[in-house]
Coordinates of C-alpha atoms (C1' of nucleotides) in Angstrom, one line a residue:
Chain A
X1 CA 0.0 0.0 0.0
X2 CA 1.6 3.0 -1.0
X3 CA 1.4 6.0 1.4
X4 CA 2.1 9.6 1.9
X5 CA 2.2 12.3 4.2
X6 CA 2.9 16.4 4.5
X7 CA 5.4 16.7 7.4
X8 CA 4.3 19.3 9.7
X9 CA 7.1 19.3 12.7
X10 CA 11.1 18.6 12.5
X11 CA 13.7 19.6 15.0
X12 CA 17.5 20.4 13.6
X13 CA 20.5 19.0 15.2
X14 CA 23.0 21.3 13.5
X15 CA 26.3 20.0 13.4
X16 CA 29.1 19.3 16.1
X17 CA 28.6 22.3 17.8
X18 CA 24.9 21.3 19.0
X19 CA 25.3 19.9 22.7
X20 CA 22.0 17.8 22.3
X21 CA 23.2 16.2 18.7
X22 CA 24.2 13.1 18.7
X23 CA 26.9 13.6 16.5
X24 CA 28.0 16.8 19.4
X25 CA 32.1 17.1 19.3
X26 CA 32.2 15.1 22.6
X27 CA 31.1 12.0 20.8
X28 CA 32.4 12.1 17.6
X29 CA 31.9 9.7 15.2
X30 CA 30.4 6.3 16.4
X31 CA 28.4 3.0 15.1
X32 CA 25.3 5.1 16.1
X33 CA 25.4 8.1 14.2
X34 CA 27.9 7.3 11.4
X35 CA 24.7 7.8 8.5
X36 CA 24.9 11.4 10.4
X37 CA 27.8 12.1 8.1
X38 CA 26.4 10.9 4.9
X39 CA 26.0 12.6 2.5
X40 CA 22.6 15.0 2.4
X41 CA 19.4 13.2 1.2
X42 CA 20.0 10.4 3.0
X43 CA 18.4 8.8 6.2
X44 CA 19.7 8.4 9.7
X45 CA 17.6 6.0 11.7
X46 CA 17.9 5.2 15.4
X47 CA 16.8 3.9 18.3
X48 CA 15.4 5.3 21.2
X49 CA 14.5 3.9 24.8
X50 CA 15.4 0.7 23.4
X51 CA 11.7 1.1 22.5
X52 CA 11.1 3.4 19.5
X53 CA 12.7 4.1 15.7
X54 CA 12.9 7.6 15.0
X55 CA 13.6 9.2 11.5
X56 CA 15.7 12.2 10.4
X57 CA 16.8 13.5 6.8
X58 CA 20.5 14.0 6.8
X59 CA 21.3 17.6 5.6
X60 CA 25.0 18.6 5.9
X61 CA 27.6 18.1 3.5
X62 CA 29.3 14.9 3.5
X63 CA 31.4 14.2 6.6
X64 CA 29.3 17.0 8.4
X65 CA 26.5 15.5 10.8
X66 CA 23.7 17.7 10.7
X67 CA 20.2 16.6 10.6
X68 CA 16.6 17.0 10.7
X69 CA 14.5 14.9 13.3
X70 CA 10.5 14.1 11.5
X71 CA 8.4 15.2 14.6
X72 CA 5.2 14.6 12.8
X73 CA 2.8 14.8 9.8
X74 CA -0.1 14.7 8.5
X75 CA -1.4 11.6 6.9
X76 CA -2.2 12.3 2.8
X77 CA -2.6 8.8 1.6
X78 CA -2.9 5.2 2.7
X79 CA -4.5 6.1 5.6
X80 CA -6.0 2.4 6.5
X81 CA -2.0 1.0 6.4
X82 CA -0.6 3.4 8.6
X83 CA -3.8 3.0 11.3
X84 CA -2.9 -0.8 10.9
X85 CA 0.8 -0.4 11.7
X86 CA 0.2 1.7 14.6
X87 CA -3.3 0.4 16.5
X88 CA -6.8 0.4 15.5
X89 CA -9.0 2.9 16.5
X90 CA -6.4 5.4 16.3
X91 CA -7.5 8.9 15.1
X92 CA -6.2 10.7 12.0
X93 CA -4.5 13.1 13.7
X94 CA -2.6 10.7 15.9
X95 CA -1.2 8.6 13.3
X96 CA 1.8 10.4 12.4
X97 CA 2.1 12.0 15.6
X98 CA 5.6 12.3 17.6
X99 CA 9.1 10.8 16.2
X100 CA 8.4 7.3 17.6
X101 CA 4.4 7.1 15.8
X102 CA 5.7 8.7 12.9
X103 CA 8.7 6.0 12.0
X104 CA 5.7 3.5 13.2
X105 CA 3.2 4.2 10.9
X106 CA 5.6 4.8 8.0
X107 CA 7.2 1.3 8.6
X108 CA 10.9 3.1 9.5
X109 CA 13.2 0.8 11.3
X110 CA 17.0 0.4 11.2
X111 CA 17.0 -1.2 7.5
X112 CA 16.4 2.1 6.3
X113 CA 19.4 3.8 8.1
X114 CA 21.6 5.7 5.1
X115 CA 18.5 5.0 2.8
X116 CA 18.7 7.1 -0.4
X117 CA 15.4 9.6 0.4
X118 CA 15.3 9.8 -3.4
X119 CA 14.6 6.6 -4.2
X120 CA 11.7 3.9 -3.3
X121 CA 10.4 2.9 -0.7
X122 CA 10.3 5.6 1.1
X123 CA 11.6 9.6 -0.3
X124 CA 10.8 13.0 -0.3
X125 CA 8.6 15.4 -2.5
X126 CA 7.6 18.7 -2.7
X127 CA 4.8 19.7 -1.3
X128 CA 1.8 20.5 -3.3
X129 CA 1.2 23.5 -1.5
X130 CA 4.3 25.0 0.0
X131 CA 4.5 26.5 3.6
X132 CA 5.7 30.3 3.7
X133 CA 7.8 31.4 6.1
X134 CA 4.9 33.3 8.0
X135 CA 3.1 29.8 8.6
X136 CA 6.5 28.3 10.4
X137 CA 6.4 28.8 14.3
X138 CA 9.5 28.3 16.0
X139 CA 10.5 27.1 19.5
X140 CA 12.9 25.3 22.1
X141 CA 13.2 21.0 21.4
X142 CA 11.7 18.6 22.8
X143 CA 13.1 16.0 25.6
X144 CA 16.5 16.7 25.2
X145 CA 18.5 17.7 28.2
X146 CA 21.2 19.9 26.6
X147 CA 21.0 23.1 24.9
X148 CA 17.6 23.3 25.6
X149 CA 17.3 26.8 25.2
X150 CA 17.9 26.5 21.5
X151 CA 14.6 27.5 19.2
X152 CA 15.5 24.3 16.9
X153 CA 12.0 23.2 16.4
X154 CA 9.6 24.4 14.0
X155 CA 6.3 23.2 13.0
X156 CA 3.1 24.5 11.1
X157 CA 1.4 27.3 13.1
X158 CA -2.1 26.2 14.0
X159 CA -1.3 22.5 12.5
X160 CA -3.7 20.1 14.2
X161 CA -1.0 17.0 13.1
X162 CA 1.8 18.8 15.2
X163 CA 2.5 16.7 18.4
X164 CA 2.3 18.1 22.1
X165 CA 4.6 16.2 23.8
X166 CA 5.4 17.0 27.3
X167 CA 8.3 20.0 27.4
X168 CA 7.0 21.4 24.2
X169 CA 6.9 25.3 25.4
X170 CA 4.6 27.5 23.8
X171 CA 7.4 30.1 23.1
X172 CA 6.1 31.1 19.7
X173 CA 7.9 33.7 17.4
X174 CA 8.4 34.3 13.6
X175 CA 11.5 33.1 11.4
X176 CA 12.8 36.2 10.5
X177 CA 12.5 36.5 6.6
X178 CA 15.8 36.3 5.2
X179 CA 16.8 39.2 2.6
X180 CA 16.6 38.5 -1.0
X181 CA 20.1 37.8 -1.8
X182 CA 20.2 34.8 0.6
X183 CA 17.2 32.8 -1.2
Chain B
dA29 C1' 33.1 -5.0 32.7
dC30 C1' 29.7 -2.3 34.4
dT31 C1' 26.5 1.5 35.1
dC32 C1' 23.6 5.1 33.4
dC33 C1' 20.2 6.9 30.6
dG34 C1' 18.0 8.6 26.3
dA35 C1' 15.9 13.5 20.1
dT36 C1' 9.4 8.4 23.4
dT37 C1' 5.1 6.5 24.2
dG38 C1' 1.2 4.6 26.5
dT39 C1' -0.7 3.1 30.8
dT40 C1' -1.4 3.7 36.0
Chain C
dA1 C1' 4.3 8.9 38.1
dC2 C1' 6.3 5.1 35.7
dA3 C1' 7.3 0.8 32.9
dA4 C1' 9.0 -0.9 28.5
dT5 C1' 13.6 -2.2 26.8
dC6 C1' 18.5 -2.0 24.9
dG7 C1' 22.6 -0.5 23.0
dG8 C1' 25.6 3.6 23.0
dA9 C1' 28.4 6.3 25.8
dG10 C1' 31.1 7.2 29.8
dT11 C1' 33.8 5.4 33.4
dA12 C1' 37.1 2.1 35.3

DNA sequence: ACTCCGATTGTT
DNA sequence: ACAATCGGAGTA
């Protein structure tokens, strides 16, 4: 069943510099994070609580590991296989929502760790209907310990598909436009 | 070798 | 408030 979904919430974990990334200088480069410095495009899968996969598009250049944790999205197609991968009776807007339910109902384990996001079974498009920068709220991360301070995480204002998860602060503000020359 | 705990979730 | 559940990371 083929599926799709409009992602709505992601976190960046901006390079070696980022106290809460695990790719920060004081780990360096392990089993764990390795797809972290892949090249961009690609996906870095892990687990979490020993419990949980949770997804992120790698976006720095080769050999830099920066990333962008999927929070949460809204579900677009192939509803019905994503209710059956999570639990039934789950609502729409629950499907897709938080890191671990997201990677859940999309079928993302391990095996896609490094995955090409470009290719089958599972990649990115562009949205039919892109988000402008006005609709993007900004705030601190969610459950890390570290650098919490940092507004990191940005989701759709208003989304009903964006997750609440405990810690989530309501500390809204805009994404400053950037000027013309750096589009 | 051994302890600690996490970019979470669902139940009590 | 807490269990589930396990391997990475830090310490020794």
């Amino acid at each position: 069943m083929r599926c799709a979904a409009r992602i709505v919430e992601t976190e960046a974990y901006t390079g070696p510099d980022d106290e809460a990334s695990h790719a920060h200088r004081r780990v360096g480069r392990t089993a764990r994070n390795d797809a972290m410095f892949g090249p961009p495009g690609t996906a870095y899968v892990y687990r979490i609580y020993g419990v949980h996969w949770c997804l992120n598009l790698v976006t720095g250049a080769p050999s830099f590991p920066a990333a962008v944790l999927l929070r949460a999205a809204e579900p677009v197609l192939g509803t019905e296989a994503m209710r059956a991968r999570r639990r039934l009776g789950v609502a729409d807007r629950e499907l897709l929502r938080g890191p671990g339910n997201l990677a859940r109902a999309l079928a993302v384990d391990g095996a896609l760790n490094r995955h090409d996001l470009a290719a089958p079974p599972l990649w990115l498009a562009a949205a039919d209907a892109p988000v402008s920068d006005d609709q993007i709220a900004v705030g601190p991360r969610v459950g890390i310990s570290r650098a919490v301070e940092a507004p990191l995480r940005f989701w759709v204002r208003g989304n009903a598909f964006v997750s609440g998860a405990a810690g989530a602060r309501p500390h809204i503000f805009h994404i400053p436009t950037p000027p013309d020359h750096a589009r």
